Amino acid sequence: GLIKLLKVPRREPKQLGSPGHFNLWAHAQNLVPSISISTESQRIHCKTSQGHQATQTQEKSKGNAIRSIRCNSDGTRVSIIADHVYGKSVRIREPDSRLHVYDSERDIVDSYDFFELQHFPTSHFWDPLEPKLLTCETRQARKVPIVLGDYGVNKLSQPHLLAQSMVSGSLEPTESRHGIASDLTQNVRGNSSSGVQVMTLFVTAEYGMLLQDAFPLEPPLEALLGVQVPQLFFTRCSTRGTKTDFDGSLGNSDDGDNDTSNLRCVALCSRVMRDFVGLDDADNKTRSALLDFSFHLTIGNMDEAHRAVRCIESPAVWENMAHMCVQTKRLDVAEVCLGHMGHARGAAAVRIAKAEIAELEARVASVAVQLGLRNDAARLYRECRRFDLLNELYQAAGEWELALDLASYSDRIHLRSTHHRYALHLEALGSYDNAARHFELANTHRREVPRMLVTRGEQAALERYIMRAKDTELMRWWAGYCESLGHIDSAQHCYESVGDYYSLVRVACFSNQTNHAVEIIGQSFSAAGAYHLARHFEGCGDINKAIHYFAKSGCYNHAIRLARQYQLDVNLLQFSIEACPSLQVDCALYFERKGEFEKAVHLYQKGGELAKALDLCFKVGSAGRTEMFEVLSTISRELDNSAPPNVVARCAEFFVEHGQYEQAVRLYIRGGKYKQAIMLCCEHHVTITEELADAMTPPKIEKYRDHDDSSGKGEQYSLISHKAPAISHDERVELILDLARVCKKQNSYQLACKKFTQAGDRARALRCLLKSGDTKNIIYYASVSRNRDIYILAANYLQSLDWQSGSTDAAELTKRIVEFYTKARAHEPLAAFYDAYAQMEIDEFRDYEKALDALKESKQQLEKAKKLIDRECRIDVLESRIAIVTDFVQARKYEKSDPHKMADMCTAILSRREATTAIRIGDAYALLVEYHFKKGNAHDAFDLLQQMRQGNIALHPYLESNLLEQIHKTVGVVLLPDEKGYMPPADEGLVKEEVGEVE
């Protein structure tokens, strides 16, 4: 048809494209309208209503220019390649690393960025029939600095990563959302070192721009020329006269001119797309199905891909799909693909992998191995950490260095086997030295190296290897090899060098050098050599030497056999003692039959048959042979829990008859006769130690149900440590009480306490502990018992100790007494204790403040004692005492601040009749005497002294002798000598202070 340019005001065309039935151009404002072309009319097919500027950026210093535009087959999408423009006076263009596609239906722009690959697009082509297939040629960016002198701007000529935010509605980069495209991008990045890359992409509204395939453009191919499914078209350069081969060539480089053979010519050639290999001549339906298959593989939809090609019989298609199944890990689809491919070995490998391998990645890797995708298989094995299978893959592929490196760091359990297989591989290649080295690393050189060298007939090399290795096992093997060849001297030298004395003795006996064999055994103490020499002597008829060397080798059964055979009883007893228990019992029976009972009993005991030994002692002893009693006494000391109770009881009776009561007690215990043991200790005063007491304590009998019994009925099991009859709980308690009484009778109070506690009688247990006087254990026992009576007993005991001394220990005792009475809720005893404590503070320390607190606590405890008969009366008396003590404490406080009031209060206290029960009235008199003396009323002070004498109150405990002398001197009365004294140490400081004030 005709092409008519539409006149658009102020729109100067910059770029022009005319693919198929559509014409499009770009003008100065970067607008891209397209025009439908036909034979009859020309009309605008689509127009950028919003004026999208596909290559503009947000940077104000940059401009953009469209370099190339292409339109797809239905005119709905336009692909654009643009450049960045720098500078104003000097404009420099730099390629944009992105390929832009404008979608007219969605009115947005999608972009695919090649920045990560360090490439930029140079050409792009749409398929003339398929609107979503786009091909692109990219080249590697050159890092050349650009200097603009006008502005001093330094740039780097490389693709720049533009802003990720496209025009409104644009999609995010799709390769981040699709696993297949991401994996393919990784492969392209691995090939990015190539200068030119050819890439095919799918462009859709749903998925954006997806990379379908990429491969490097290598000589003789020069440039991408176009695409038409199933082929990509390229220009090919060759020299005329040079023969080149390329599949799908569409041009002929030979024009018949033989005189210009060195001229360069350009030809057109094609290449089949990856998913169309083997189907380049398929019909349109097949091509459409294959294209859908390729698209669904690209987006990772294996189910739709399978539906697209299920009617196609080409193995190449199914092989491509199987390759993608490896990428997507779709083992089920891979099985179908292998079946359509007719790959029987691969299908069998998949079935075996599913049956034997648990990891999905490892199963898929087996498919990859069958398809020849070794790198993918290695990657999958690493993902699931199946380094053992990866090691086998490397070995099968002949990558031994990789296999050894992997085994060294990640698969050490197969390191030796890897070295061994590599050694076999080297042996097959004829590299024997390296094979020997790897056999050594595999620790199989002792077997494999001799095999390898003997098979080749290299005995001399083998000998040198063994002598150089100095390995004991190899040397021993070489000695045996030399011995088999009749080289006795060499064999003996090798045996001696490795210390194989058994073989030396064997060779000496073979050579009839028995003296030399004896010397070897004497120096080496070889048991195996001694045994061989003994058999040699036995064969020669020298029985004594044979017995000697059998015994020296530890084979006492052979020594005993010869001694019994030749009636050598002296040697028989000697060797029987050193033999195993079964031989000892056998020899004991032999001596018993011969009437040598002492030897028989001794061997029965050694062999563990104590019951037989005791029975034999009783049997022979009852016949009047008294020497057996001493033997029986020795045996009984070694009786253990395995002895039958009746036998043990018979032994105990034997010891009772002969006065060995302690031994009898132990035997009664072992026989389970606890009552007899306790009675024997009581009657014959056998001292009961802690060990003996624990042994005489019957063990508990535990009852539990056996859950494995289908009938549901439980069984009883006894946890006793010896064969004793089970007893009931009441019988056990009674036995323990009897044992505790005997311990108490023997003054073993702590043992008695322990046994009473085990019997459950804690009160009697504490009484026994009280008799022991162990205060620390008494306090501990009362603390853990948590029993009211025990608390009261312990507190009463502690009151009998020295809790009034005022020391740290006394304070601890006071604390424990209060604690135990409080825990027992014994209010009356606690009130009495507080009363006694208050009186102690008054009498011993004159501390009326503490005494007052104690009296108040006593009153509180009396108030809590609801059942006390005279509680109200006692409370009234206590309140009266508290009032007097309170007044006296207050009076003492006024001694310095208000002495006159203090004197009045003391006088009032002395006038009360019950004051003598509350305080020491001498303290009140002392305060008054000091008060009057300080006031200068010596006669009044003397009158108070006279009142104290009339009340039979000693003067010196309350008043200092100097003060008494001064008062008597003032009134003219002589102080009697017996009234002179000193204040207690506790009041010495106070008196000195008072005297100082008087002076």
CSV table of C-alpha atoms in Angstrom, one decimal, residues 139-302:
chain,number,residue,atom,x,y,z
A,139,ARG,CA,26.8,-5.2,24.0
A,140,GLN,CA,29.1,-4.8,26.9
A,141,ALA,CA,29.5,-1.2,28.2
A,142,ARG,CA,32.9,0.4,28.0
A,143,LYS,CA,34.1,2.3,31.1
A,144,VAL,CA,35.7,5.3,29.5
A,145,PRO,CA,35.6,8.6,31.4
A,146,ILE,CA,34.0,11.6,29.6
A,147,VAL,CA,35.3,15.1,30.4
A,148,LEU,CA,33.2,18.1,29.5
A,149,GLY,CA,35.5,21.1,29.7
A,150,ASP,CA,32.8,23.7,29.5
A,151,TYR,CA,31.2,22.6,32.7
A,152,GLY,CA,33.9,20.5,34.3
A,153,VAL,CA,31.6,17.5,34.5
A,154,ASN,CA,33.2,14.1,34.8
A,155,LYS,CA,31.1,11.1,33.8
A,156,LEU,CA,31.7,7.5,33.3
A,157,SER,CA,30.5,5.9,30.0
A,158,GLN,CA,28.5,3.0,31.4
A,159,PRO,CA,24.8,2.2,31.8
A,160,HIS,CA,23.3,4.1,34.7
A,161,LEU,CA,20.7,2.7,36.9
A,162,LEU,CA,17.7,4.9,36.4
A,163,ALA,CA,14.9,5.4,38.9
A,164,GLN,CA,12.9,2.3,39.5
A,165,SER,CA,9.6,4.2,39.7
A,166,MET,CA,8.3,4.2,36.1
A,167,VAL,CA,5.3,6.1,34.8
A,168,SER,CA,2.1,5.5,36.8
A,169,GLY,CA,1.0,1.9,36.5
A,170,SER,CA,4.3,0.4,35.5
A,171,LEU,CA,5.2,-3.1,36.8
A,172,GLU,CA,8.2,-3.8,39.1
A,173,PRO,CA,11.1,-5.7,37.5
A,174,THR,CA,9.6,-9.1,36.8
A,175,GLU,CA,12.8,-11.2,37.3
A,176,SER,CA,12.5,-10.6,41.0
A,177,ARG,CA,9.1,-12.2,41.0
A,178,HIS,CA,9.7,-15.3,38.9
A,179,GLY,CA,12.1,-18.0,39.8
A,180,ILE,CA,12.8,-19.1,36.3
A,181,ALA,CA,13.7,-15.7,35.1
A,182,SER,CA,15.9,-15.2,38.1
A,183,ASP,CA,17.8,-18.4,37.4
A,184,LEU,CA,18.2,-17.5,33.8
A,185,THR,CA,19.5,-14.1,34.8
A,186,GLN,CA,22.1,-15.8,36.9
A,187,ASN,CA,23.2,-17.8,33.9
A,188,VAL,CA,23.3,-14.7,31.7
A,189,ARG,CA,25.5,-13.0,34.3
A,190,GLY,CA,27.9,-15.9,34.2
A,191,ASN,CA,28.2,-15.3,30.4
A,192,SER,CA,28.3,-11.5,30.6
A,193,SER,CA,32.1,-11.6,29.9
A,194,SER,CA,31.1,-12.1,26.3
A,195,GLY,CA,31.0,-8.8,24.4
A,196,VAL,CA,27.7,-9.4,22.6
A,197,GLN,CA,24.6,-11.2,24.0
A,198,VAL,CA,21.3,-12.1,22.2
A,199,MET,CA,18.3,-12.3,24.4
A,200,THR,CA,14.7,-13.2,23.8
A,201,LEU,CA,11.9,-11.8,26.0
A,202,PHE,CA,8.2,-12.3,26.5
A,203,VAL,CA,6.2,-9.1,27.0
A,204,THR,CA,2.7,-9.4,28.5
A,205,ALA,CA,0.3,-7.3,30.4
A,206,GLU,CA,0.2,-9.8,33.3
A,207,TYR,CA,3.9,-10.5,33.8
A,208,GLY,CA,5.6,-7.5,32.2
A,209,MET,CA,9.0,-8.3,30.5
A,210,LEU,CA,10.4,-11.8,31.1
A,211,LEU,CA,13.7,-13.1,30.0
A,212,GLN,CA,13.2,-16.3,28.0
A,213,ASP,CA,16.6,-17.2,26.7
A,214,ALA,CA,20.1,-15.7,26.3
A,215,PHE,CA,23.3,-16.8,24.6
A,216,PRO,CA,26.5,-15.1,23.5
A,217,LEU,CA,26.9,-14.0,19.9
A,218,GLU,CA,30.1,-15.7,18.8
A,219,PRO,CA,32.0,-15.6,15.4
A,220,PRO,CA,31.2,-16.0,12.6
A,221,LEU,CA,27.9,-14.4,13.6
A,222,GLU,CA,28.1,-10.6,13.6
A,223,ALA,CA,24.7,-9.0,14.4
A,224,LEU,CA,21.0,-9.8,15.1
A,225,LEU,CA,18.9,-9.1,12.0
A,226,GLY,CA,15.5,-10.3,13.1
A,227,VAL,CA,13.2,-13.0,14.4
A,228,GLN,CA,10.5,-15.2,13.1
A,229,VAL,CA,9.5,-18.2,15.1
A,230,PRO,CA,11.2,-20.7,15.2
A,231,GLN,CA,14.3,-19.0,13.9
A,232,LEU,CA,16.6,-16.0,14.8
A,233,PHE,CA,18.3,-14.4,11.8
A,234,PHE,CA,21.9,-13.0,11.9
A,235,THR,CA,24.5,-11.6,9.6
A,236,ARG,CA,27.5,-13.7,9.1
A,237,CYS,CA,30.9,-12.5,7.9
A,238,SER,CA,33.4,-14.8,6.1
A,239,THR,CA,36.3,-14.6,3.7
A,240,ARG,CA,35.5,-15.7,0.2
A,241,GLY,CA,37.2,-19.1,-0.5
A,242,THR,CA,37.1,-20.1,3.2
A,243,LYS,CA,34.7,-22.9,4.0
A,244,THR,CA,32.5,-22.3,7.0
A,245,ASP,CA,29.7,-24.4,8.4
A,246,PHE,CA,26.7,-23.1,10.1
A,247,ASP,CA,23.3,-24.7,10.5
A,248,GLY,CA,20.4,-22.9,8.8
A,249,SER,CA,22.5,-20.7,6.4
A,250,LEU,CA,20.3,-18.8,4.0
A,251,GLY,CA,22.9,-17.1,1.9
A,252,ASN,CA,25.8,-18.3,-0.3
A,253,SER,CA,29.1,-16.7,0.1
A,254,ASP,CA,30.4,-18.1,-3.2
A,255,ASP,CA,29.6,-15.8,-6.2
A,256,GLY,CA,31.8,-17.7,-8.6
A,257,ASP,CA,34.6,-15.2,-8.6
A,258,ASN,CA,37.8,-17.2,-8.0
A,259,ASP,CA,40.2,-14.3,-8.3
A,260,THR,CA,39.0,-12.5,-5.2
A,261,SER,CA,39.3,-15.2,-2.6
A,262,ASN,CA,40.4,-12.9,0.2
A,263,LEU,CA,37.5,-10.5,-0.1
A,264,ARG,CA,35.2,-10.2,2.9
A,265,CYS,CA,31.6,-11.1,2.3
A,266,VAL,CA,28.4,-10.9,4.4
A,267,ALA,CA,25.8,-13.6,4.3
A,268,LEU,CA,22.4,-14.2,6.0
A,269,CYS,CA,22.1,-17.2,8.4
A,270,SER,CA,19.6,-18.4,11.0
A,271,ARG,CA,19.6,-20.2,14.3
A,272,VAL,CA,16.8,-22.3,15.7
A,273,MET,CA,15.4,-21.0,19.0
A,274,ARG,CA,16.1,-23.2,22.0
A,275,ASP,CA,12.6,-24.6,22.5
A,276,PHE,CA,12.3,-25.4,18.8
A,277,VAL,CA,15.4,-27.5,18.3
A,278,GLY,CA,14.4,-30.4,16.0
A,279,LEU,CA,11.0,-28.8,15.1
A,280,ASP,CA,12.1,-26.0,12.8
A,281,ASP,CA,9.9,-27.3,10.0
A,282,ALA,CA,6.8,-27.9,12.2
A,283,ASP,CA,3.4,-26.6,11.1
A,284,ASN,CA,1.8,-23.5,12.5
A,285,LYS,CA,-0.3,-25.3,15.2
A,286,THR,CA,2.8,-27.0,16.5
A,287,ARG,CA,4.8,-23.8,16.5
A,288,SER,CA,2.0,-22.0,18.4
A,289,ALA,CA,1.9,-24.9,21.0
A,290,LEU,CA,5.7,-24.7,21.3
A,291,LEU,CA,5.6,-21.0,21.8
A,292,ASP,CA,2.9,-21.3,24.5
A,293,PHE,CA,5.1,-24.1,26.0
A,294,SER,CA,8.1,-21.7,26.1
A,295,PHE,CA,6.1,-18.9,27.6
A,296,HIS,CA,4.7,-21.1,30.4
A,297,LEU,CA,8.1,-22.5,31.1
A,298,THR,CA,9.4,-18.9,31.4
A,299,ILE,CA,6.8,-17.9,34.0
A,300,GLY,CA,7.2,-21.2,35.8
A,301,ASN,CA,3.8,-22.7,35.2
A,302,MET,CA,4.7,-26.3,34.5
